[in-house]
C-alpha cells in the first residue's frame, strides 16, 4: 500500500484533466496547485502542449519524473483507465475529484468497483471519487477546486460532505481561521 504520508505531502503532483477553460474544475485545481512553491506540478492533458503556460503531458506515463500524487478531474467513464495508468506509473496516491460514480446508479457503481479493483492490484492510496480534495495550509498545498486557502493553524477539519467541507473552508478563509 502506498505511504499515506507521501500522498498528503507529495513532492510531485500531476493533475490529470488540467485545462485552461474558465470555470472548469481542472483549471481551478491547477491554479491552486501552482501556488505551491514546495512541489513540482505536472498538468496532464492529451490535447495541449501547455496549460496555463506550464508544459503539459499527454498521460501520467509521459511525465518525466516519478509522481507521488495524481489528482484526477476527468469524466467518470475515463477514471478506471486513468487509475490503471497511475498504477503502472507507480503513483503512491490518487485523489479522484470526478463525480458520476455510485451516487448516480448502477453504471457508476460498476465504475467505482473497477477503480477499487485497480487500487487493490497496485496497492495505491485513493481518496474519492466525488471528492472535494484536501488542503494542507502549513505546506502551502491546496488540492481542491475551491477559491482560497485558510492560513495555517492548530486544528484539522475532515468532512465526508463536500458541501459542508466547502462551507467550512469558505468561512475559515473569510474569518482568517487557520
Backbone as CSV, one residue per row, in Angstrom:
resi,resn,N_x,N_y,N_z,CA_x,CA_y,CA_z,C_x,C_y,C_z
1,UNK,0.861,-1.180,0.000,0.000,0.000,0.000,0.892,1.223,0.000
2,UNK,0.567,2.211,-0.832,1.333,3.448,-0.888,1.353,4.150,0.461
3,UNK,2.409,4.859,0.740,2.544,5.564,2.018,1.624,6.779,2.046
4,UNK,0.778,6.845,3.057,-0.183,7.935,3.170,0.532,9.274,3.379
5,UNK,1.708,9.258,4.034,2.456,10.492,4.234,2.866,11.107,2.904
6,UNK,3.230,10.272,1.947,3.635,10.764,0.627,2.436,11.367,-0.101
7,UNK,1.277,10.751,0.070,0.074,11.264,-0.585,-0.286,12.659,-0.080
8,UNK,-0.158,12.873,1.222,-0.569,14.153,1.808,0.563,15.167,1.913
9,UNK,1.768,14.793,1.544,2.884,15.729,1.453,3.735,15.350,0.243
10,UNK,3.142,15.439,-0.950,3.833,14.982,-2.156,4.900,15.979,-2.620
11,UNK,5.972,15.441,-3.143,6.975,16.290,-3.789,6.592,16.594,-5.220
12,UNK,5.830,15.673,-5.811,5.390,15.835,-7.197,3.895,15.534,-7.290
13,UNK,3.195,16.380,-8.059,1.750,16.232,-8.236,1.430,16.356,-9.720
14,UNK,0.637,15.415,-10.230,0.129,15.510,-11.601,-1.370,15.757,-11.529
15,UNK,-1.842,16.709,-12.313,-3.278,16.954,-12.429,-3.734,16.413,-13.769
16,UNK,-4.474,15.326,-13.735,-4.988,14.698,-14.946,-6.371,15.294,-15.198
17,UNK,-6.475,16.043,-16.279,-7.690,16.796,-16.573,-7.445,18.292,-16.464
18,UNK,-6.179,18.686,-16.486,-5.825,20.105,-16.433,-6.356,20.802,-17.689
19,UNK,-6.854,22.007,-17.509,-7.400,22.758,-18.638,-7.266,24.252,-18.393
20,UNK,-7.366,25.020,-19.456,-7.379,26.477,-19.353,-8.805,27.028,-19.397
21,UNK,-9.779,26.165,-19.598,-11.166,26.619,-19.738,-11.649,27.306,-18.467
22,UNK,-12.052,28.554,-18.606,-12.542,29.321,-17.450,-13.766,28.633,-16.837
23,UNK,-13.794,28.588,-15.511,-14.902,27.973,-14.789,-14.806,26.469,-14.648
24,UNK,-13.824,25.848,-15.282,-13.677,24.394,-15.223,-12.957,23.979,-13.941
25,UNK,-13.362,22.852,-13.406,-12.737,22.324,-12.195,-11.247,22.074,-12.422
26,UNK,-10.887,21.559,-13.587,-9.481,21.285,-13.889,-8.619,22.534,-13.884
27,UNK,-9.190,23.661,-14.215,-8.435,24.916,-14.155,-8.301,25.393,-12.711
28,UNK,-9.396,25.351,-11.947,-9.363,25.811,-10.561,-8.356,24.995,-9.746
29,UNK,-8.347,23.690,-9.933,-7.397,22.842,-9.206,-5.970,23.195,-9.604
30,UNK,-5.718,23.352,-10.907,-4.370,23.678,-11.367,-3.912,25.018,-10.800
31,UNK,-4.778,26.008,-10.813,-4.403,27.307,-10.249,-4.020,27.163,-8.779
32,UNK,-4.785,26.375,-8.023,-4.454,26.149,-6.613,-3.126,25.410,-6.452
33,UNK,-2.927,24.366,-7.231,-1.686,23.595,-7.131,-0.465,24.437,-7.482
34,UNK,-0.598,25.292,-8.485,0.549,26.094,-8.921,0.978,27.134,-7.892
35,UNK,0.144,27.416,-6.912,0.524,28.338,-5.835,1.545,27.711,-4.884
36,UNK,1.660,26.405,-4.927,2.606,25.700,-4.071,4.013,25.878,-4.627
37,UNK,4.896,26.318,-3.790,6.296,26.518,-4.215,7.185,25.360,-3.776
38,UNK,6.623,24.421,-3.038,7.415,23.342,-2.458,7.378,22.039,-3.262
39,UNK,6.604,22.014,-4.346,6.490,20.763,-5.095,6.416,21.046,-6.588
40,UNK,6.713,20.016,-7.364,6.637,20.141,-8.821,5.254,19.688,-9.283
41,UNK,4.648,20.516,-10.145,3.294,20.267,-10.629,3.361,19.934,-12.113
42,UNK,2.661,18.876,-12.501,2.652,18.428,-13.890,1.218,18.366,-14.404
43,UNK,0.799,19.337,-15.224,-0.524,19.233,-15.846,-0.524,18.081,-16.858
44,UNK,-1.629,17.347,-16.911,-1.785,16.273,-17.891,-3.042,16.560,-18.699
45,UNK,-2.842,16.730,-20.002,-3.933,16.963,-20.939,-3.451,16.483,-22.298
46,UNK,-4.065,15.428,-22.850,-3.567,14.855,-24.104,-3.724,15.778,-25.316
47,UNK,-4.467,16.872,-25.172,-4.728,17.750,-26.313,-3.927,19.050,-26.277
48,UNK,-3.133,19.258,-25.225,-2.437,20.530,-25.061,-0.946,20.328,-24.828
49,UNK,-0.133,21.206,-25.391,1.300,21.201,-25.120,1.611,21.974,-23.835
50,UNK,0.782,22.995,-23.551,0.922,23.789,-22.335,-0.458,24.072,-21.776
51,UNK,-0.534,24.166,-20.460,-1.759,24.590,-19.780,-1.338,25.671,-18.786
52,UNK,-1.943,26.840,-18.911,-1.594,27.998,-18.082,-0.080,28.246,-18.101
53,UNK,0.492,28.163,-19.291,1.923,28.407,-19.518,2.850,27.407,-18.848
54,UNK,2.320,26.253,-18.462,3.130,25.180,-17.883,3.099,24.007,-18.855
55,UNK,4.268,23.414,-19.113,4.319,22.274,-20.025,3.340,21.202,-19.586
56,UNK,2.575,20.678,-20.544,1.574,19.657,-20.272,2.043,18.327,-20.856
57,UNK,1.573,17.246,-20.257,1.950,15.913,-20.694,0.714,15.174,-21.175
58,UNK,0.904,14.255,-22.107,-0.229,13.569,-22.732,-0.845,12.511,-21.843
59,UNK,-0.064,11.974,-20.907,-0.580,10.989,-19.963,0.333,10.972,-18.743
60,UNK,-0.107,10.327,-17.691,0.711,10.221,-16.486,2.002,9.468,-16.781
61,UNK,1.963,8.551,-17.733,3.158,7.771,-18.063,4.183,8.581,-18.846
62,UNK,3.813,9.748,-19.367,4.775,10.582,-20.085,5.397,11.668,-19.210
63,UNK,4.975,11.771,-17.964,5.571,12.734,-17.040,7.014,12.280,-16.786
64,UNK,7.999,13.199,-16.898,9.405,12.792,-16.837,9.943,12.471,-15.444
65,UNK,9.127,12.635,-14.399,9.555,12.326,-13.042,8.539,11.386,-12.403
66,UNK,8.971,10.752,-11.326,8.045,9.927,-10.554,7.002,10.849,-9.915
67,UNK,5.730,10.471,-9.972,4.641,11.272,-9.411,4.183,10.638,-8.100
68,UNK,4.143,11.453,-7.031,3.667,10.974,-5.727,2.153,10.995,-5.634
69,UNK,1.531,12.068,-6.163,0.085,12.245,-6.068,-0.472,12.604,-7.441
70,UNK,-1.479,11.864,-7.869,-2.207,12.200,-9.089,-3.593,12.678,-8.693
71,UNK,-3.966,13.865,-9.152,-5.297,14.412,-8.937,-6.059,14.196,-10.233
72,UNK,-7.215,13.557,-10.148,-7.970,13.178,-11.339,-9.250,14.009,-11.419
73,UNK,-9.375,14.755,-12.520,-10.563,15.581,-12.775,-10.989,15.365,-14.219
74,UNK,-11.343,14.128,-14.520,-11.787,13.743,-15.859,-13.178,13.128,-15.744
75,UNK,-13.877,12.958,-16.858,-15.198,12.309,-16.786,-15.104,10.913,-16.162
76,UNK,-16.130,10.543,-15.420,-16.140,9.278,-14.678,-15.787,8.080,-15.548
77,UNK,-16.291,8.038,-16.762,-16.053,6.862,-17.611,-14.570,6.650,-17.926
78,UNK,-13.760,7.724,-17.829,-12.325,7.600,-18.114,-11.497,7.277,-16.876
79,UNK,-12.076,7.386,-15.700,-11.308,7.274,-14.454,-10.664,5.895,-14.271
80,UNK,-11.345,4.775,-14.495,-10.647,3.498,-14.311,-9.376,3.384,-15.163
81,UNK,-9.432,3.821,-16.399,-8.239,3.770,-17.260,-7.140,4.682,-16.712
82,UNK,-7.509,5.859,-16.240,-6.539,6.794,-15.665,-5.899,6.190,-14.414
83,UNK,-6.703,5.584,-13.554,-6.176,4.974,-12.335,-5.257,3.801,-12.689
84,UNK,-5.599,3.030,-13.696,-4.735,1.938,-14.168,-3.378,2.493,-14.617
85,UNK,-3.385,3.589,-15.376,-2.135,4.216,-15.811,-1.328,4.700,-14.606
86,UNK,-2.006,5.256,-13.617,-1.316,5.698,-12.392,-0.654,4.516,-11.701
87,UNK,-1.351,3.400,-11.633,-0.784,2.198,-11.031,0.461,1.735,-11.765
88,UNK,0.377,1.691,-13.104,1.542,1.282,-13.904,2.711,2.232,-13.709
89,UNK,2.427,3.519,-13.467,3.475,4.523,-13.285,4.027,4.534,-11.848
90,UNK,3.426,3.753,-10.945,3.919,3.677,-9.581,3.510,4.841,-8.689
91,UNK,2.430,5.531,-9.049,1.935,6.646,-8.241,1.463,6.110,-6.887
92,UNK,1.878,6.780,-5.793,1.505,6.310,-4.451,0.066,6.643,-4.092
93,UNK,-0.401,7.836,-4.479,-1.731,8.277,-4.085,-2.494,8.896,-5.235
94,UNK,-3.797,8.640,-5.261,-4.671,9.190,-6.288,-5.839,9.878,-5.595
95,UNK,-6.076,11.113,-5.968,-7.185,11.905,-5.459,-8.175,12.065,-6.609
96,UNK,-9.356,11.441,-6.487,-10.340,11.463,-7.574,-11.411,12.490,-7.252
97,UNK,-11.344,13.610,-7.952,-12.320,14.686,-7.810,-13.586,14.347,-8.614
98,UNK,-13.420,13.654,-9.695,-14.515,13.331,-10.619,-15.734,12.768,-9.899
99,UNK,-16.909,13.148,-10.388,-18.164,12.590,-9.884,-18.779,11.713,-10.969
100,UNK,-19.873,11.043,-10.611,-20.545,10.174,-11.570,-20.323,8.710,-11.265
101,UNK,-20.239,8.391,-9.992,-19.991,7.017,-9.574,-21.227,6.465,-8.876
102,UNK,-21.069,5.787,-7.763,-22.214,5.091,-7.168,-23.361,6.034,-6.829
103,UNK,-23.081,7.321,-6.719,-24.152,8.278,-6.406,-25.138,8.454,-7.555
104,UNK,-24.785,7.939,-8.769,-25.714,8.099,-9.897,-26.390,6.791,-10.324
105,UNK,-26.012,5.657,-9.722,-26.688,4.420,-10.078,-25.753,3.291,-10.460
106,UNK,-26.313,2.317,-11.162,-25.611,1.065,-11.468,-24.344,1.259,-12.295
107,UNK,-24.381,2.065,-13.338,-23.181,2.279,-14.160,-22.080,2.911,-13.307
108,UNK,-22.432,3.863,-12.474,-21.464,4.488,-11.578,-20.895,3.502,-10.573
109,UNK,-21.749,2.615,-10.052,-21.275,1.581,-9.127,-20.267,0.674,-9.811
110,UNK,-20.538,0.344,-11.063,-19.618,-0.517,-11.817,-18.260,0.165,-11.979
111,UNK,-18.274,1.469,-12.329,-17.026,2.217,-12.492,-16.253,2.279,-11.174
112,UNK,-16.964,2.526,-10.076,-16.317,2.623,-8.771,-15.726,1.273,-8.362
113,UNK,-16.432,0.184,-8.636,-15.900,-1.157,-8.342,-14.623,-1.419,-9.129
114,UNK,-14.587,-0.957,-10.365,-13.396,-1.125,-11.201,-12.221,-0.333,-10.616
115,UNK,-12.479,0.867,-10.137,-11.427,1.672,-9.502,-10.891,0.940,-8.270
116,UNK,-11.759,0.356,-7.447,-11.330,-0.389,-6.255,-10.486,-1.603,-6.641
117,UNK,-10.895,-2.295,-7.702,-10.130,-3.457,-8.167,-8.717,-3.036,-8.567
118,UNK,-8.614,-1.926,-9.299,-7.307,-1.434,-9.755,-6.471,-0.974,-8.561
119,UNK,-7.097,-0.295,-7.606,-6.380,0.136,-6.396,-5.749,-1.072,-5.704
120,UNK,-6.526,-2.131,-5.544,-6.010,-3.327,-4.884,-4.896,-3.973,-5.683
121,UNK,-5.000,-3.950,-6.982,-3.985,-4.538,-7.860,-2.626,-3.875,-7.664
122,UNK,-2.617,-2.539,-7.527,-1.363,-1.795,-7.444,-1.007,-1.332,-6.026
123,UNK,-1.924,-1.455,-5.082,-1.635,-1.034,-3.717,-1.539,0.471,-3.530
124,UNK,-2.324,1.208,-4.300,-2.328,2.669,-4.198,-3.285,3.134,-3.112
125,UNK,-3.030,4.318,-2.594,-3.984,5.008,-1.732,-4.896,5.820,-2.640
126,UNK,-6.198,5.805,-2.369,-7.140,6.586,-3.161,-8.069,7.341,-2.231
127,UNK,-8.243,8.621,-2.509,-9.222,9.459,-1.842,-10.237,9.849,-2.904
128,UNK,-11.512,9.517,-2.674,-12.557,9.765,-3.661,-13.109,8.438,-4.123
129,UNK,-13.932,8.461,-5.148,-14.252,9.550,-6.072,-15.283,10.528,-5.493
130,UNK,-15.613,11.504,-6.333,-16.581,12.547,-5.980,-16.101,13.271,-4.734
131,UNK,-14.852,13.696,-4.782,-14.160,14.231,-3.623,-13.851,15.713,-3.808
132,UNK,-13.955,16.458,-2.731,-13.592,17.866,-2.727,-12.081,18.033,-2.822
133,UNK,-11.352,17.100,-2.260,-9.900,17.189,-2.223,-9.420,17.456,-0.818
134,UNK,-8.217,18.003,-0.690,-7.691,18.335,0.631,-6.787,19.562,0.546
135,UNK,-6.678,20.229,1.701,-5.851,21.425,1.825,-4.898,21.207,2.993
136,UNK,-3.635,21.512,2.805,-2.617,21.449,3.863,-1.962,22.822,3.957
137,UNK,-2.611,23.790,4.642,-2.086,25.160,4.697,-0.633,25.282,5.162
138,UNK,-0.188,24.535,6.189,1.213,24.696,6.606,2.202,24.305,5.507
139,UNK,1.752,23.455,4.576,2.616,23.010,3.485,2.399,23.812,2.206
140,UNK,1.435,24.737,2.225,1.139,25.509,1.021,0.517,24.663,-0.076
141,UNK,-0.221,23.627,0.300,-0.800,22.709,-0.678,-2.320,22.787,-0.643
142,UNK,-2.912,23.125,-1.780,-4.364,23.153,-1.929,-4.711,22.292,-3.134
143,UNK,-5.190,21.084,-2.880,-5.567,20.146,-3.933,-7.090,20.068,-4.000
144,UNK,-7.727,21.252,-4.139,-9.176,21.342,-4.285,-9.484,22.286,-5.431
145,UNK,-10.772,22.421,-5.735,-11.209,23.400,-6.725,-11.798,24.641,-6.058
146,UNK,-11.650,24.755,-4.742,-12.177,25.898,-4.003,-11.287,27.123,-4.181
147,UNK,-11.906,28.287,-4.087,-11.118,29.514,-4.113,-10.674,29.813,-2.690
148,UNK,-9.422,30.104,-2.545,-8.900,30.490,-1.245,-8.394,29.315,-0.433
149,UNK,-7.390,29.606,0.368,-6.794,28.625,1.268,-6.737,29.248,2.648
150,UNK,-7.221,28.562,3.672,-7.126,29.129,5.014,-5.663,29.240,5.435
151,UNK,-5.370,30.135,6.360,-3.993,30.228,6.852,-3.656,28.992,7.688
152,UNK,-2.369,28.741,7.915,-2.001,27.644,8.815,-2.600,27.884,10.195
153,UNK,-2.892,26.805,10.897,-3.480,26.925,12.228,-3.191,25.706,13.073
154,UNK,-3.959,25.553,14.132,-3.732,24.471,15.095,-4.825,23.414,15.090
155,UNK,-5.723,23.451,14.124,-6.785,22.451,14.064,-6.808,21.814,12.687
156,UNK,-7.435,20.655,12.626,-7.677,19.980,11.353,-9.178,19.787,11.225
157,UNK,-9.646,19.733,9.998,-11.065,19.529,9.745,-11.201,18.486,8.649
158,UNK,-11.976,17.452,8.922,-12.230,16.388,7.953,-13.737,16.248,7.834
159,UNK,-14.222,16.141,6.601,-15.659,16.021,6.383,-15.936,15.037,5.257
160,UNK,-16.943,14.206,5.444,-17.401,13.329,4.376,-18.216,14.131,3.369
161,UNK,-18.810,15.211,3.823,-19.679,16.027,2.980,-18.888,17.136,2.290
162,UNK,-18.875,17.111,0.968,-18.221,18.169,0.212,-18.881,19.515,0.426
163,UNK,-20.212,19.536,0.545,-20.932,20.796,0.759,-20.544,21.402,2.102
164,UNK,-20.508,20.583,3.149,-20.112,21.077,4.466,-18.645,21.487,4.459
165,UNK,-17.802,20.669,3.865,-16.377,20.994,3.788,-16.132,22.310,3.074
166,UNK,-16.827,22.509,1.967,-16.703,23.757,1.213,-17.162,24.946,2.039
167,UNK,-18.285,24.808,2.707,-18.812,25.904,3.526,-17.864,26.253,4.666
168,UNK,-17.339,25.248,5.352,-16.423,25.490,6.468,-15.130,26.127,5.965
169,UNK,-14.591,25.642,4.851,-13.358,26.234,4.313,-13.586,27.669,3.865
170,UNK,-14.708,27.937,3.207,-15.021,29.322,2.822,-15.103,30.217,4.041
171,UNK,-15.763,29.736,5.092,-15.863,30.509,6.326,-14.480,30.715,6.945
172,UNK,-13.670,29.666,7.005,-12.352,29.769,7.613,-11.484,30.793,6.877
173,UNK,-11.553,30.789,5.555,-10.774,31.755,4.768,-11.256,33.170,5.087
174,UNK,-12.567,33.406,5.056,-13.086,34.762,5.280,-12.874,35.239,6.714
175,UNK,-12.834,34.301,7.674,-12.656,34.664,9.071,-11.189,34.648,9.509
176,UNK,-10.312,34.215,8.605,-8.897,34.132,8.955,-8.576,33.024,9.941
177,UNK,-9.417,32.001,9.985,-9.220,30.870,10.894,-8.303,29.862,10.238
178,UNK,-7.265,29.490,10.946,-6.308,28.525,10.412,-6.527,27.152,10.970
